[in-house]
XYZ file of C-alpha atoms in Angstrom:
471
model
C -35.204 53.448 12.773
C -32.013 53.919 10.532
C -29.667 50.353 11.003
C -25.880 50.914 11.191
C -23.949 49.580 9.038
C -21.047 46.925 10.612
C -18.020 49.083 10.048
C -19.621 52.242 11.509
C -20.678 50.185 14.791
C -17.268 48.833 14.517
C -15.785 52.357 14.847
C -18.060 53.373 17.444
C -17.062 50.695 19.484
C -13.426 51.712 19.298
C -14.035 54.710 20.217
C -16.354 54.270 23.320
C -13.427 52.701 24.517
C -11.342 56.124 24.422
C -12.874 56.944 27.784
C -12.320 54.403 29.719
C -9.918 53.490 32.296
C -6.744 51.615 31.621
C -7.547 47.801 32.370
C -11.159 48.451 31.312
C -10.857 49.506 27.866
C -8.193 46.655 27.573
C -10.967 44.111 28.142
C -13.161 45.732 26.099
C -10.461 46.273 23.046
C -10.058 42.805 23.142
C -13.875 41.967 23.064
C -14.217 44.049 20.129
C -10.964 42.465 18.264
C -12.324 39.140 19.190
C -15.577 40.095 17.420
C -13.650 42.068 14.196
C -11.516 38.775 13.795
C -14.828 36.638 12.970
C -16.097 39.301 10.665
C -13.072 39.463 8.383
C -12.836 35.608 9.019
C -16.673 35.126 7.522
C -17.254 38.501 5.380
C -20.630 37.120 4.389
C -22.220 37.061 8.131
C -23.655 40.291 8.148
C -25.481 41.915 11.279
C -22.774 41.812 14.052
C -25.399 42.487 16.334
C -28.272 40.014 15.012
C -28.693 36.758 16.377
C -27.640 34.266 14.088
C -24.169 36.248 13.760
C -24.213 36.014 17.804
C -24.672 32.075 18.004
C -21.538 31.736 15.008
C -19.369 34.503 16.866
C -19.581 31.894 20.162
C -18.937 28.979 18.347
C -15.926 30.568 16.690
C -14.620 31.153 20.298
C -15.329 28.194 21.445
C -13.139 26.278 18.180
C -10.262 28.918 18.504
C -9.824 27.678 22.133
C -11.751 30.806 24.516
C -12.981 30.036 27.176
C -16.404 29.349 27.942
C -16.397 32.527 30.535
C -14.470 35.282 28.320
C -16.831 34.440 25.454
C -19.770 35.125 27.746
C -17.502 37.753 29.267
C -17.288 39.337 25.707
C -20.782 38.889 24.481
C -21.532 41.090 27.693
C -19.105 43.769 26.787
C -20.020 44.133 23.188
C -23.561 44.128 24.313
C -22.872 47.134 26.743
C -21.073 48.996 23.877
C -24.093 48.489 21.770
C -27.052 49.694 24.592
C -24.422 52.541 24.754
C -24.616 53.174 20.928
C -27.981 53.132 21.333
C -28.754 55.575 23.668
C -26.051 57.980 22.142
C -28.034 57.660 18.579
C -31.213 57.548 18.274
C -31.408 56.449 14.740
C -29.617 53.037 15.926
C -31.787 49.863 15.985
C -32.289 48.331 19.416
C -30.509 44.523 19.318
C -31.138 43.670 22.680
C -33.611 40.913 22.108
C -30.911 39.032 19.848
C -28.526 40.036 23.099
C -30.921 38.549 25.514
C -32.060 35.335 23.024
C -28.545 34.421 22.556
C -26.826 34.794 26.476
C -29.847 33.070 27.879
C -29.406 30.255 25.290
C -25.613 30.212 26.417
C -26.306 29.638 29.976
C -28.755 27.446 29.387
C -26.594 25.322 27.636
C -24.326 25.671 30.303
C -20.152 25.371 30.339
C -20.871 21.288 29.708
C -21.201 22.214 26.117
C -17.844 24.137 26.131
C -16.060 20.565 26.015
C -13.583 19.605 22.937
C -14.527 15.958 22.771
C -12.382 15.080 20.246
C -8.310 15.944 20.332
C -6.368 17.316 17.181
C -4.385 13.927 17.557
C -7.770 11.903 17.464
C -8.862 13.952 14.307
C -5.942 13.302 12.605
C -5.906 9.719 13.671
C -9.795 8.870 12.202
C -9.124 11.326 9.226
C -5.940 9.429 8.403
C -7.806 5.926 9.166
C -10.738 7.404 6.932
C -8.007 7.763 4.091
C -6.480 4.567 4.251
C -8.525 1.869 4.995
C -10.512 1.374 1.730
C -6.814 0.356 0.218
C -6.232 -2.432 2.910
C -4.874 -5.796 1.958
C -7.445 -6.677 4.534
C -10.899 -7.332 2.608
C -13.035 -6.774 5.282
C -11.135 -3.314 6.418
C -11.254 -2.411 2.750
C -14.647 -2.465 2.150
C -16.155 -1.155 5.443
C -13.176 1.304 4.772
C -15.344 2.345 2.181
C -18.856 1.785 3.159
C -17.783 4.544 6.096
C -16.056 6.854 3.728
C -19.043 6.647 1.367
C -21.100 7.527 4.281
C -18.541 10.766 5.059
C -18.376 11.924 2.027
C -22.280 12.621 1.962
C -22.712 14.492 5.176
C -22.264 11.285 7.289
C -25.606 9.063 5.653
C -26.796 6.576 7.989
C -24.639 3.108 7.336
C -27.479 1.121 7.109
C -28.598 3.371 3.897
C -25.165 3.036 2.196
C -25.273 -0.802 3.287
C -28.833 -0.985 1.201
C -27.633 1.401 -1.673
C -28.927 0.024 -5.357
C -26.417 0.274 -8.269
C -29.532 2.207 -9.935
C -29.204 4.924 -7.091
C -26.099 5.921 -7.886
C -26.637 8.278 -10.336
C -28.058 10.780 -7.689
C -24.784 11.212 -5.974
C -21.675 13.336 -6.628
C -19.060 11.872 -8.742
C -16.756 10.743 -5.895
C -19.478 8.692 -4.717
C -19.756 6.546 -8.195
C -16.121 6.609 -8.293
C -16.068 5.024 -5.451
C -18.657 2.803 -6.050
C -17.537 1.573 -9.025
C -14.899 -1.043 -8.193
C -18.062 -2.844 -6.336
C -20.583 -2.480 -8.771
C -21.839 -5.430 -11.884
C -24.218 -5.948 -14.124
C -25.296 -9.072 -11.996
C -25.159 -7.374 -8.595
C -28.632 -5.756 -7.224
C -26.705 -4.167 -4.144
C -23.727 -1.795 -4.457
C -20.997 -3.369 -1.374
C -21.229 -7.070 -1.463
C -22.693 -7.798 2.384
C -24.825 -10.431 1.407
C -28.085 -8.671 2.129
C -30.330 -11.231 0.268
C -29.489 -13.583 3.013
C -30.555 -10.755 6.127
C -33.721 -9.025 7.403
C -32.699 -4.894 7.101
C -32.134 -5.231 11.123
C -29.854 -7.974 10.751
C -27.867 -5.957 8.087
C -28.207 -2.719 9.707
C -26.672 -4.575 13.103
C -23.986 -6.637 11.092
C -22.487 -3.663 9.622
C -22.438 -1.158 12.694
C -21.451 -3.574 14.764
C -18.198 -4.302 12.449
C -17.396 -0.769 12.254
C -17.487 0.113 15.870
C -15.585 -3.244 16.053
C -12.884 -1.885 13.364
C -12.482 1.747 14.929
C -12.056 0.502 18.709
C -9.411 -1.875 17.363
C -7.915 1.529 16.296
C -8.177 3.430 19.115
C -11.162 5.412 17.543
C -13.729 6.502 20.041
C -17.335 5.574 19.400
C -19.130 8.599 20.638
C -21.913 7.667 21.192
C -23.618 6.016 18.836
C -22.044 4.972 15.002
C -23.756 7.918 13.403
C -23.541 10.440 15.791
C -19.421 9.362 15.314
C -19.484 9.799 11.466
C -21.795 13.116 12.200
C -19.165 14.597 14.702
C -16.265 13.979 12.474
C -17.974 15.314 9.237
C -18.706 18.529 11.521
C -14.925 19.018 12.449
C -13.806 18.437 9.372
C -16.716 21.335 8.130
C -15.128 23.756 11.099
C -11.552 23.518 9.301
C -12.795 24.028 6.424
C -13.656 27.325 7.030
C -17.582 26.509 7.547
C -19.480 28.400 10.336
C -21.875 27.184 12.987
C -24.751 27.538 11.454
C -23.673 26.004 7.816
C -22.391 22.781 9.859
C -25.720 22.673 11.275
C -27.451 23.019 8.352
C -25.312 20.391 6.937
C -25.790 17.229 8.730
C -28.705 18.478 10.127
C -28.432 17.716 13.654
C -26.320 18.062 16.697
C -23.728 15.643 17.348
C -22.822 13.887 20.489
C -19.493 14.732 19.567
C -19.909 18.471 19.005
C -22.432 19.753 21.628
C -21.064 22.769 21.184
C -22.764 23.456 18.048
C -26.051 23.733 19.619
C -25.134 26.941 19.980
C -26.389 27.868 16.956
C -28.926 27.843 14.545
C -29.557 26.617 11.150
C -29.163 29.158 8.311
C -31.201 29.514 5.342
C -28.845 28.487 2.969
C -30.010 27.508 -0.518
C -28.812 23.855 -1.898
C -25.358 25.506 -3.612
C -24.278 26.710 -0.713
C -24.606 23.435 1.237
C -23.307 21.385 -1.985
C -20.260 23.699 -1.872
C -19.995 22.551 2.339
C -20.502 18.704 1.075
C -17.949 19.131 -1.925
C -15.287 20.624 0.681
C -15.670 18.030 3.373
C -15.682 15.390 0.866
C -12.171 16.724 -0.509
C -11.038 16.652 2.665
C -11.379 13.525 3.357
C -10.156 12.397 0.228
C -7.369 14.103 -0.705
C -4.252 11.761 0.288
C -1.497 12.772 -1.811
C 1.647 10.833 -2.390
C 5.072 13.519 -0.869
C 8.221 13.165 0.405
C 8.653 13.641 4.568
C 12.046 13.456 6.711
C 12.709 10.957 9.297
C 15.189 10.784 12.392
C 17.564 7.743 12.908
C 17.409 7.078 17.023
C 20.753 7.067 18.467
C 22.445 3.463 18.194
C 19.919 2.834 14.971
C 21.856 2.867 11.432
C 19.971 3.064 7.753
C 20.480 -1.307 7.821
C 18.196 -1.270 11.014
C 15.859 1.046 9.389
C 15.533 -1.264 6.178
C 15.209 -4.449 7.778
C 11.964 -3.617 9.589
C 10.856 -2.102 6.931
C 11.051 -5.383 4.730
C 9.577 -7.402 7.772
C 6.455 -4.825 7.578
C 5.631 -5.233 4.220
C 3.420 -7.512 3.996
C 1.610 -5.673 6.497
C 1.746 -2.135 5.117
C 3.400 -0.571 1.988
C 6.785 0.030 2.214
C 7.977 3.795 1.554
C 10.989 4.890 -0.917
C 13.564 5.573 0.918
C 16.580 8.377 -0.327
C 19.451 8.151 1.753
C 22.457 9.829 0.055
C 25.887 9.115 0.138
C 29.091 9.691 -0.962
C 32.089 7.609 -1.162
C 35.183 8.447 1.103
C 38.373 7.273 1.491
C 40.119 6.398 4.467
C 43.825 6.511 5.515
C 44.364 2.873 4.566
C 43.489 3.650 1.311
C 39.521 1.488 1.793
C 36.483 3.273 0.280
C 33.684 2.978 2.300
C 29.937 4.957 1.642
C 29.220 7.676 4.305
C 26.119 9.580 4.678
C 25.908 13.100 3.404
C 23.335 13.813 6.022
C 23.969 11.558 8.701
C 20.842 10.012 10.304
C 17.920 11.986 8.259
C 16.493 9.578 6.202
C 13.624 11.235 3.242
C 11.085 8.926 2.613
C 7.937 9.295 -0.204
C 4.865 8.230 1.143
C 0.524 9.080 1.517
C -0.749 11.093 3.978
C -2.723 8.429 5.637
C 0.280 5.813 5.935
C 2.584 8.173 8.001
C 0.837 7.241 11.455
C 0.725 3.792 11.191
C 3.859 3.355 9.939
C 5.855 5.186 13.141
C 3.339 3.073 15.170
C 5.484 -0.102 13.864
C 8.934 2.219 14.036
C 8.748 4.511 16.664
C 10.979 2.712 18.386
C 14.035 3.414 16.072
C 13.118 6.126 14.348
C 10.633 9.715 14.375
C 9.428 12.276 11.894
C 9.722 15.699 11.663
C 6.612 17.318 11.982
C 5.592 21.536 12.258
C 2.586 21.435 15.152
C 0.396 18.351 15.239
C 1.348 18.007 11.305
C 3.918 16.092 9.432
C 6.524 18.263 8.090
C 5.965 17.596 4.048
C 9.085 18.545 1.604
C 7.261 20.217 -1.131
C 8.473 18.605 -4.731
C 11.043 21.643 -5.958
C 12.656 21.608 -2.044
C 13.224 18.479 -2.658
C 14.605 18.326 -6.580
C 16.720 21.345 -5.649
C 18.248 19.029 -2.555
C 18.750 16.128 -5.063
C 20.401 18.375 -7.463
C 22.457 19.659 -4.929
C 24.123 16.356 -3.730
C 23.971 15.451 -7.526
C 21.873 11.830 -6.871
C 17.928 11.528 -7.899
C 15.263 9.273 -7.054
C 13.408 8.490 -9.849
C 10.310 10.402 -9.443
C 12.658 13.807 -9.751
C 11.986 15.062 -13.526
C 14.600 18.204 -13.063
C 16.141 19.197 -16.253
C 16.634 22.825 -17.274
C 14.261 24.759 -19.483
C 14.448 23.960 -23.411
C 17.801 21.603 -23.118
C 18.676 19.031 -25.521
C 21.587 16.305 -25.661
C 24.629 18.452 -26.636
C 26.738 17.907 -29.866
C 30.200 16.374 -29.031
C 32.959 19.212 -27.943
C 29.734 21.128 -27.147
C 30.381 23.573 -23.679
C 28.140 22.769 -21.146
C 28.321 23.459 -17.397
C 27.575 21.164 -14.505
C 24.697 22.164 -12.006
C 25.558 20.052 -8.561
C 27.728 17.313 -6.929
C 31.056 17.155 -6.105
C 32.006 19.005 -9.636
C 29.222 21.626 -9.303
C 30.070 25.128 -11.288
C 32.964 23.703 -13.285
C 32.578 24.070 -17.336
C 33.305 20.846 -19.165
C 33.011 19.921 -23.169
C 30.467 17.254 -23.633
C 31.896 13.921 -25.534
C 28.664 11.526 -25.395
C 25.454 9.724 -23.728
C 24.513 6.392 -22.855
C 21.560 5.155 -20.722
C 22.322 3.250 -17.709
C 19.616 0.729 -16.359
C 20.340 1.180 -12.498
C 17.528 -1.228 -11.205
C 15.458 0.083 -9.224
C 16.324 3.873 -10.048
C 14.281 2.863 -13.798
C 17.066 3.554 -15.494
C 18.706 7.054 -16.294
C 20.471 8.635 -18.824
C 24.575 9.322 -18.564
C 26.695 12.169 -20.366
C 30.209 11.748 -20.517
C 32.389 14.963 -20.218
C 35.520 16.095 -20.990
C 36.569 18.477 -17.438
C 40.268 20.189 -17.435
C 41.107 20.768 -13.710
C 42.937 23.991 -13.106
C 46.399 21.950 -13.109
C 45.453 21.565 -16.574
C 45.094 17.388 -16.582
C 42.224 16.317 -18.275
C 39.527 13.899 -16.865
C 36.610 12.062 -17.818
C 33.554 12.755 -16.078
C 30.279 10.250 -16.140
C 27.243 12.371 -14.879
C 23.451 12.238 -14.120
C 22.109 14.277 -17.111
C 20.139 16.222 -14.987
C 23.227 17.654 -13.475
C 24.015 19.203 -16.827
C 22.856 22.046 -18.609
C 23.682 24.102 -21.980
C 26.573 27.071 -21.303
């Protein structure tokens, strides 16, 4: 018997649905979306009726939020529009064993499974504890920090094997495994992280260090779910799901279900080969570590100035790195002739800082202050939003390398015309430079121009080069 292909059953479904009454082919338009959305979402699961495809279409559901009864409502329908396929055409292969394997799994399983254990918020709060804790002050957080994000990073290995690892093992693991490794390693050191191991039986190490990490991530408000491994396990699987992996790859993965994610017993290991479960590994482990350095916005609370903002900051540091802060102003004058420094954007504060050090910073601040966020995510200001905003108001943190394409210093008398600030379109003729050391800006270089204002009196102009440019 003659298998359709996925698009042809695709269209067939559609157009069973012509027939049907109003609310009826509704629910079953939506079944068969539902189902389309997955396919384009994972072109390489082939077979929309086979089993395997089945057990990843469910799980799918389940992480986009269905419910547990429309995704057995919909594995229903789009098994009814295949039996009817299959009586119409002959030549069509009969699926309903995979129909039958995969509903009476489902029900086995039961709507307990069906359960997101772990929140967005908590996902973000481990991934962003996973990120930051191997650069702790604290020695202890640092290196179990690290013992746990080795243990991540290669599909959540048991702690008591990273705890054990020999400096002559660690050629057999990926790069950001010996790059990790390597701040702890020596020539006179038999063990990898210093846990004095010489001095314990294996069960006395393999207690000691679970203990302290269940120990570090309840002092966090991490759940333990549980046991330790089944934790690292669950987190390594979400952190698989969004990032793009289906069921059965996660599976395949770590290898096991986790307490975490009973959900996934669902489905079924694949068959991948090693590449495609390196690739997995190598996208998790990215995940975890990328923690790049960006600039975010912040909200003054009413009553709260930029001096309130400051001083905690200074009393925190010890604690936690303190963020650059950009705060621009401008000078104005007042009636009485006093200049005083006013905000340009009153209250919005941009500060630089890593990923990971966002959330426990407002922890210590949320009190005076909040950030801007887009969903369950901090809002980042990508690096040319934020140059073109500096530009704009004509002051730069130091990090901002804006200068236009192929410029030079001018010649004296040479025209040039001024890019932002207060002065911002007006043609001036360049006289000279000079670099200014401005502390803790790292210095910056000056031009001096020559501007006539339309009432044709001459001024002298000292600008940020990078508000200058050839023309």
């Amino acid at each position: 018997m003659e298998m359709l292909a996925d698009s042809e059953l695709f269209g067939f479904f559609c157009s069973h649905t012509d027939c049907m009454g109003g609310r009826t082919a509704l629910g079953y338009r939506k079944a068969i979306a539902c189902m389309q959305a997955f396919a384009v979402e994972y072109p390489d699961q082939h077979g929309i009726c086979s089993a395997p495809f089945l057990q990843n279409w469910l799980l799918w559901m389940f992480w986009q939020g269905y419910s547990f009864k429309t995704a057995v409502h919909y594995l229903d329908i789009i098994s009814a529009l295949y039996t009817s396929v299959s009586l119409a055409r002959e030549s069509c292969l009969d699926a309903a064993p995979a129909f039958r394997q995969v509903k009476a799994k489902v029900l086995k399983l039961g709507p307990d499974v069906w359960q997101r254990t772990v929140s967005d918020d908590e996902f973000a709060a481990f991934a962003n504890f996973a990120r930051a804790s191997g650069r702790s002050a604290d020695s202890e957080l640092a290196l179990f920090g690290d013992i746990m994000l080795f243990s991540l990073i290669n599909r959540g290995m048991n702690v008591s094997d990273v705890a054990r690892l020999k400096c002559d093992d660690l050629e057999t693991y990926c790069d950001e495994s010996r790059e990790m490794a390597r701040k702890y390693t020596s020539p006179h050191r038999r063990y990898v992280f210093p846990l004095r191991q010489s001095e314990m039986t294996p069960r006395q190490l393999e207690t000691y260090v679970r203990e302290t990490l269940c120990r570090i991530l309840l002092s966090r408000n991490i759940r333990v779910l549980g046991t330790l491994e089944h934790t690292l396990k669950t987190y390594w699987a979400y952190a698989a799901l969004r990032s793009g992996a289906c069921g059965s790859e996660v599976l395949r993965g770590i290898g096991t279900v986790p307490a975490g994610l009973p959900a996934l017993a669902l489905c079924a290991e694949n068959e991948a080969d090693g590449s495609s479960v390196s690739a997995l590994a190598s996208a998790v482990t990215r995940f975890f570590l990328y923690n790049p350095s960006g600039w975010y916005a912040l909200r003054l609370k009413n009553g709260v100035d930029y001096n309130n903002l400051t001083a905690r900051l200074s009393a925190l540091e010890p604690k936690m790195p303190c963020p650059e802060l950009f705060y621009p102003m401008v000078e104005h004058e007042s009636r009485n002739g006093k200049i005083r420094k006013v905000p340009i954007l009153p209250g919005i504060v941009f500060f630089k800082s890593r990923m990971s050090d966002i959330q426990p910073l407002f922890a210590e601040i949320g009190d005076i202050a909040w950030c801007y966020k887009t969903g369950n995510a901090y809002s980042q200001i990508s690096l040319r939003e934020m140059a073109c905003f500096q530009q704009a108001v004509g002051q730069f943190t130091p990090d901002t390398g804006l200068f236009p394409a192929g410029s030079t210093v001018p010649r004296k008398n040479d025209r040039v015309v001024i890019l932002g600030g207060m002065f911002a379109g007006h043609r001036a003729n360049f006289d000279s430079a000079y670099d200014e050391d401005s502390g803790k800006d790292g210095g910056r270089t000056i031009y001096r121009l020559m501007l006539t204002a339309d009432n044709g009196v001459e001024w002298i102009v000292d600008l940020d080069s990078r508000l200058v440019a050839e023309g």
